[in-house]
Amino acid sequence: MVEDLETSLFLEYARRRIAFEYDNEEMGELAVKILRTLSERNEAVSDETLALVLGISATEIRRILHVMHKAGLVGLARESTDQYRYEYKWFVNKDFIRRFLVQHVNKVTSKLMHRINALSTTTLYICPTCFRSYTLDETYEYDFRCPRDDTELVQADVSSEITFLTNVIKNLRREEKE
Ligand SMILES: [Zn+2]
């Protein structure tokens, strides 16, 4: 089955996030396996069914599902089985993936905006020999010379980094609209 771009982006993000969360690449692969199964089925599935389909213990599936749910990577739905009882089921569908990606793009964008603000309000000096950067205070303290190699410090060109970050934001916003 060929995945669309949004689904592949989502699964790739989930793989890295869960591998990071557990500090274990295999858990990242397992996360992708679970999310791909849910996305292909395109309906809410109980953890017992998932465990059967994937041949993994229900306990292990439940544990990783909760971690993924906390990270917003999987939806949880409550379905009533009869008048008094209900069952929890897990889902991932196109709408869910799209909402997740939009939220993710917004989060990344706001981080970049903070970085731009920080850059535009600070003056940095850089050593052309070792490429260490120094704040204005440090630069005065070291009398405009690098304490490591005595090279004269030059003011960093933050405007090019600001332009770069601004373009990244523009691209993210464009992807979000498409
Ligand atoms: Zn230096």
Short mmCIF file of C-alpha atoms and ligand atoms in Angstrom, two decimals:
data_model
loop_
_atom_site.label_atom_id
_atom_site.label_comp_id
_atom_site.label_asym_id
_atom_site.label_seq_id
_atom_site.Cartn_x
_atom_site.Cartn_y
_atom_site.Cartn_z
CA MET A 1 0.00 0.00 0.00
CA VAL A 2 1.39 3.40 -1.02
CA GLU A 3 1.19 6.02 1.70
CA ASP A 4 0.40 9.65 1.05
CA LEU A 5 2.92 12.31 2.05
CA GLU A 6 1.08 13.39 5.20
CA THR A 7 0.89 9.82 6.50
CA SER A 8 4.60 9.20 5.82
CA LEU A 9 5.56 12.46 7.56
CA PHE A 10 3.38 11.53 10.52
CA LEU A 11 4.80 8.00 10.80
CA GLU A 12 8.37 9.25 10.48
CA TYR A 13 7.76 11.79 13.23
CA ALA A 14 6.14 9.11 15.42
CA ARG A 15 9.07 6.73 14.85
CA ARG A 16 11.62 9.33 15.99
CA ARG A 17 9.50 10.57 18.88
CA ILE A 18 8.86 7.12 20.38
CA ALA A 19 12.45 5.93 19.77
CA PHE A 20 13.55 9.05 21.66
CA GLU A 21 10.95 8.55 24.41
CA TYR A 22 12.18 4.97 25.06
CA ASP A 23 15.75 5.57 23.91
CA ASN A 24 15.23 2.48 21.76
CA GLU A 25 14.97 2.30 17.94
CA GLU A 26 12.91 -0.91 18.05
CA MET A 27 10.17 0.80 20.03
CA GLY A 28 10.05 3.45 17.30
CA GLU A 29 9.54 0.71 14.71
CA LEU A 30 6.82 -0.88 16.84
CA ALA A 31 5.05 2.49 17.11
CA VAL A 32 5.06 2.80 13.30
CA LYS A 33 3.71 -0.75 12.94
CA ILE A 34 0.81 0.01 15.30
CA LEU A 35 -0.02 3.41 13.79
CA ARG A 36 0.20 2.06 10.23
CA THR A 37 -2.18 -0.79 11.10
CA LEU A 38 -4.65 1.69 12.63
CA SER A 39 -4.39 4.05 9.68
CA GLU A 40 -4.92 1.23 7.14
CA ARG A 41 -7.90 -0.12 9.02
CA ASN A 42 -9.33 3.40 9.23
CA GLU A 43 -11.55 2.50 12.20
CA ALA A 44 -11.25 2.42 15.98
CA VAL A 45 -9.68 -0.83 17.21
CA SER A 46 -9.38 -2.24 20.75
CA ASP A 47 -5.94 -3.02 22.15
CA GLU A 48 -6.81 -6.74 22.36
CA THR A 49 -7.57 -6.80 18.60
CA LEU A 50 -4.36 -4.89 17.84
CA ALA A 51 -2.39 -7.36 19.95
CA LEU A 52 -3.89 -10.28 18.02
CA VAL A 53 -3.34 -8.69 14.59
CA LEU A 54 0.28 -7.80 15.34
CA GLY A 55 1.14 -10.85 17.44
CA ILE A 56 2.37 -8.78 20.38
CA SER A 57 1.26 -9.06 24.01
CA ALA A 58 -1.70 -6.86 24.92
CA THR A 59 0.24 -5.49 27.91
CA GLU A 60 3.07 -4.26 25.71
CA ILE A 61 0.67 -2.79 23.15
CA ARG A 62 -1.29 -0.99 25.88
CA ARG A 63 1.87 0.48 27.38
CA ILE A 64 3.14 1.95 24.12
CA LEU A 65 -0.38 3.12 23.13
CA HIS A 66 -0.56 5.18 26.32
CA VAL A 67 2.85 6.73 25.62
CA MET A 68 1.71 7.56 22.07
CA HIS A 69 -1.59 8.97 23.31
CA LYS A 70 0.26 11.27 25.71
CA ALA A 71 2.32 12.51 22.77
CA GLY A 72 -0.90 13.09 20.78
CA LEU A 73 0.04 10.41 18.22
CA VAL A 74 -3.04 8.22 18.58
CA GLY A 75 -6.74 8.93 19.17
CA LEU A 76 -8.76 7.26 21.90
CA ALA A 77 -12.50 6.70 21.46
CA ARG A 78 -15.05 5.37 23.93
CA GLU A 79 -17.67 3.13 22.40
CA SER A 80 -20.63 1.75 24.32
CA THR A 81 -21.04 -1.97 23.88
CA ASP A 82 -24.46 -2.01 25.54
CA GLN A 83 -26.47 0.17 27.89
CA TYR A 84 -24.07 -0.18 30.81
CA ARG A 85 -20.72 -1.00 29.41
CA TYR A 86 -18.29 0.69 27.12
CA GLU A 87 -14.98 -0.11 25.52
CA TYR A 88 -11.93 2.01 24.72
CA LYS A 89 -10.66 1.87 21.17
CA TRP A 90 -7.72 3.44 19.38
CA PHE A 91 -7.73 5.19 16.04
CA VAL A 92 -5.66 7.10 13.50
CA ASN A 93 -7.28 8.49 10.38
CA LYS A 94 -6.60 11.15 7.73
CA ASP A 95 -8.28 13.95 9.74
CA PHE A 96 -6.39 12.98 12.85
CA ILE A 97 -3.05 12.99 11.00
CA ARG A 98 -3.79 16.35 9.37
CA ARG A 99 -4.73 17.95 12.71
CA PHE A 100 -1.60 16.54 14.30
CA LEU A 101 0.66 17.93 11.56
CA VAL A 102 -0.95 21.39 11.67
CA GLN A 103 -0.44 21.54 15.44
CA HIS A 104 3.12 20.34 15.03
CA VAL A 105 3.87 22.98 12.39
CA ASN A 106 2.42 25.66 14.67
CA LYS A 107 4.61 24.52 17.55
CA VAL A 108 7.75 24.50 15.40
CA THR A 109 6.85 27.90 13.97
CA SER A 110 6.44 29.49 17.39
CA LYS A 111 9.80 28.06 18.49
CA LEU A 112 11.42 29.58 15.42
CA MET A 113 9.73 32.93 16.12
CA HIS A 114 11.22 32.91 19.62
CA ARG A 115 14.63 32.19 18.17
CA ILE A 116 14.24 35.10 15.74
CA ASN A 117 13.22 37.44 18.56
CA ALA A 118 16.19 36.35 20.63
CA LEU A 119 18.52 36.88 17.70
CA SER A 120 17.24 40.33 16.86
CA THR A 121 17.61 41.61 20.42
CA THR A 122 21.13 40.36 21.13
CA THR A 123 24.44 41.33 19.63
CA LEU A 124 26.82 38.44 19.20
CA TYR A 125 30.51 38.52 18.43
CA ILE A 126 32.29 35.66 16.76
CA CYS A 127 35.91 34.61 16.63
CA PRO A 128 36.89 34.05 12.95
CA THR A 129 39.57 31.54 14.04
CA CYS A 130 37.71 29.15 16.38
CA PHE A 131 34.11 30.25 15.59
CA ARG A 132 33.15 30.60 19.24
CA SER A 133 30.52 33.22 19.87
CA TYR A 134 30.54 35.81 22.65
CA THR A 135 27.91 38.13 24.04
CA LEU A 136 28.49 41.86 24.00
CA ASP A 137 29.37 41.80 27.73
CA GLU A 138 31.95 39.07 27.20
CA THR A 139 33.36 40.90 24.21
CA TYR A 140 33.97 44.01 26.33
CA GLU A 141 35.41 41.88 29.10
CA TYR A 142 37.92 40.26 26.70
CA ASP A 143 38.66 43.61 25.09
CA PHE A 144 37.38 42.47 21.66
CA ARG A 145 39.87 39.61 21.40
CA CYS A 146 39.22 35.87 21.61
CA PRO A 147 40.59 34.60 24.96
CA ARG A 148 41.55 31.28 23.34
CA ASP A 149 43.57 32.43 20.35
CA ASP A 150 43.79 36.20 20.65
CA THR A 151 42.03 36.79 17.32
CA GLU A 152 40.07 40.01 17.00
CA LEU A 153 36.34 39.33 17.44
CA VAL A 154 33.89 40.39 14.75
CA GLN A 155 30.20 41.13 15.07
CA ALA A 156 28.11 38.14 13.96
CA ASP A 157 25.84 38.52 10.98
CA VAL A 158 22.52 37.58 12.59
CA SER A 159 20.49 39.07 9.76
CA SER A 160 21.33 36.13 7.46
CA GLU A 161 20.20 33.64 10.09
CA ILE A 162 17.02 35.65 10.63
CA THR A 163 16.36 35.58 6.87
CA PHE A 164 16.98 31.85 6.82
CA LEU A 165 14.59 31.17 9.74
CA THR A 166 11.95 33.46 8.26
CA ASN A 167 12.08 31.43 5.03
CA VAL A 168 11.75 28.17 6.98
CA ILE A 169 8.60 29.55 8.63
CA LYS A 170 7.18 30.64 5.26
CA ASN A 171 7.72 27.14 3.86
CA LEU A 172 6.12 25.47 6.87
CA ARG A 173 3.08 27.74 6.56
CA ARG A 174 2.77 26.97 2.85
CA GLU A 175 2.87 23.20 3.50
CA GLU A 176 0.21 23.62 6.13
CA LYS A 177 -2.18 25.34 3.69
CA GLU A 178 -1.78 22.79 0.89
ZN ZN B 1 38.97 32.12 18.93
#
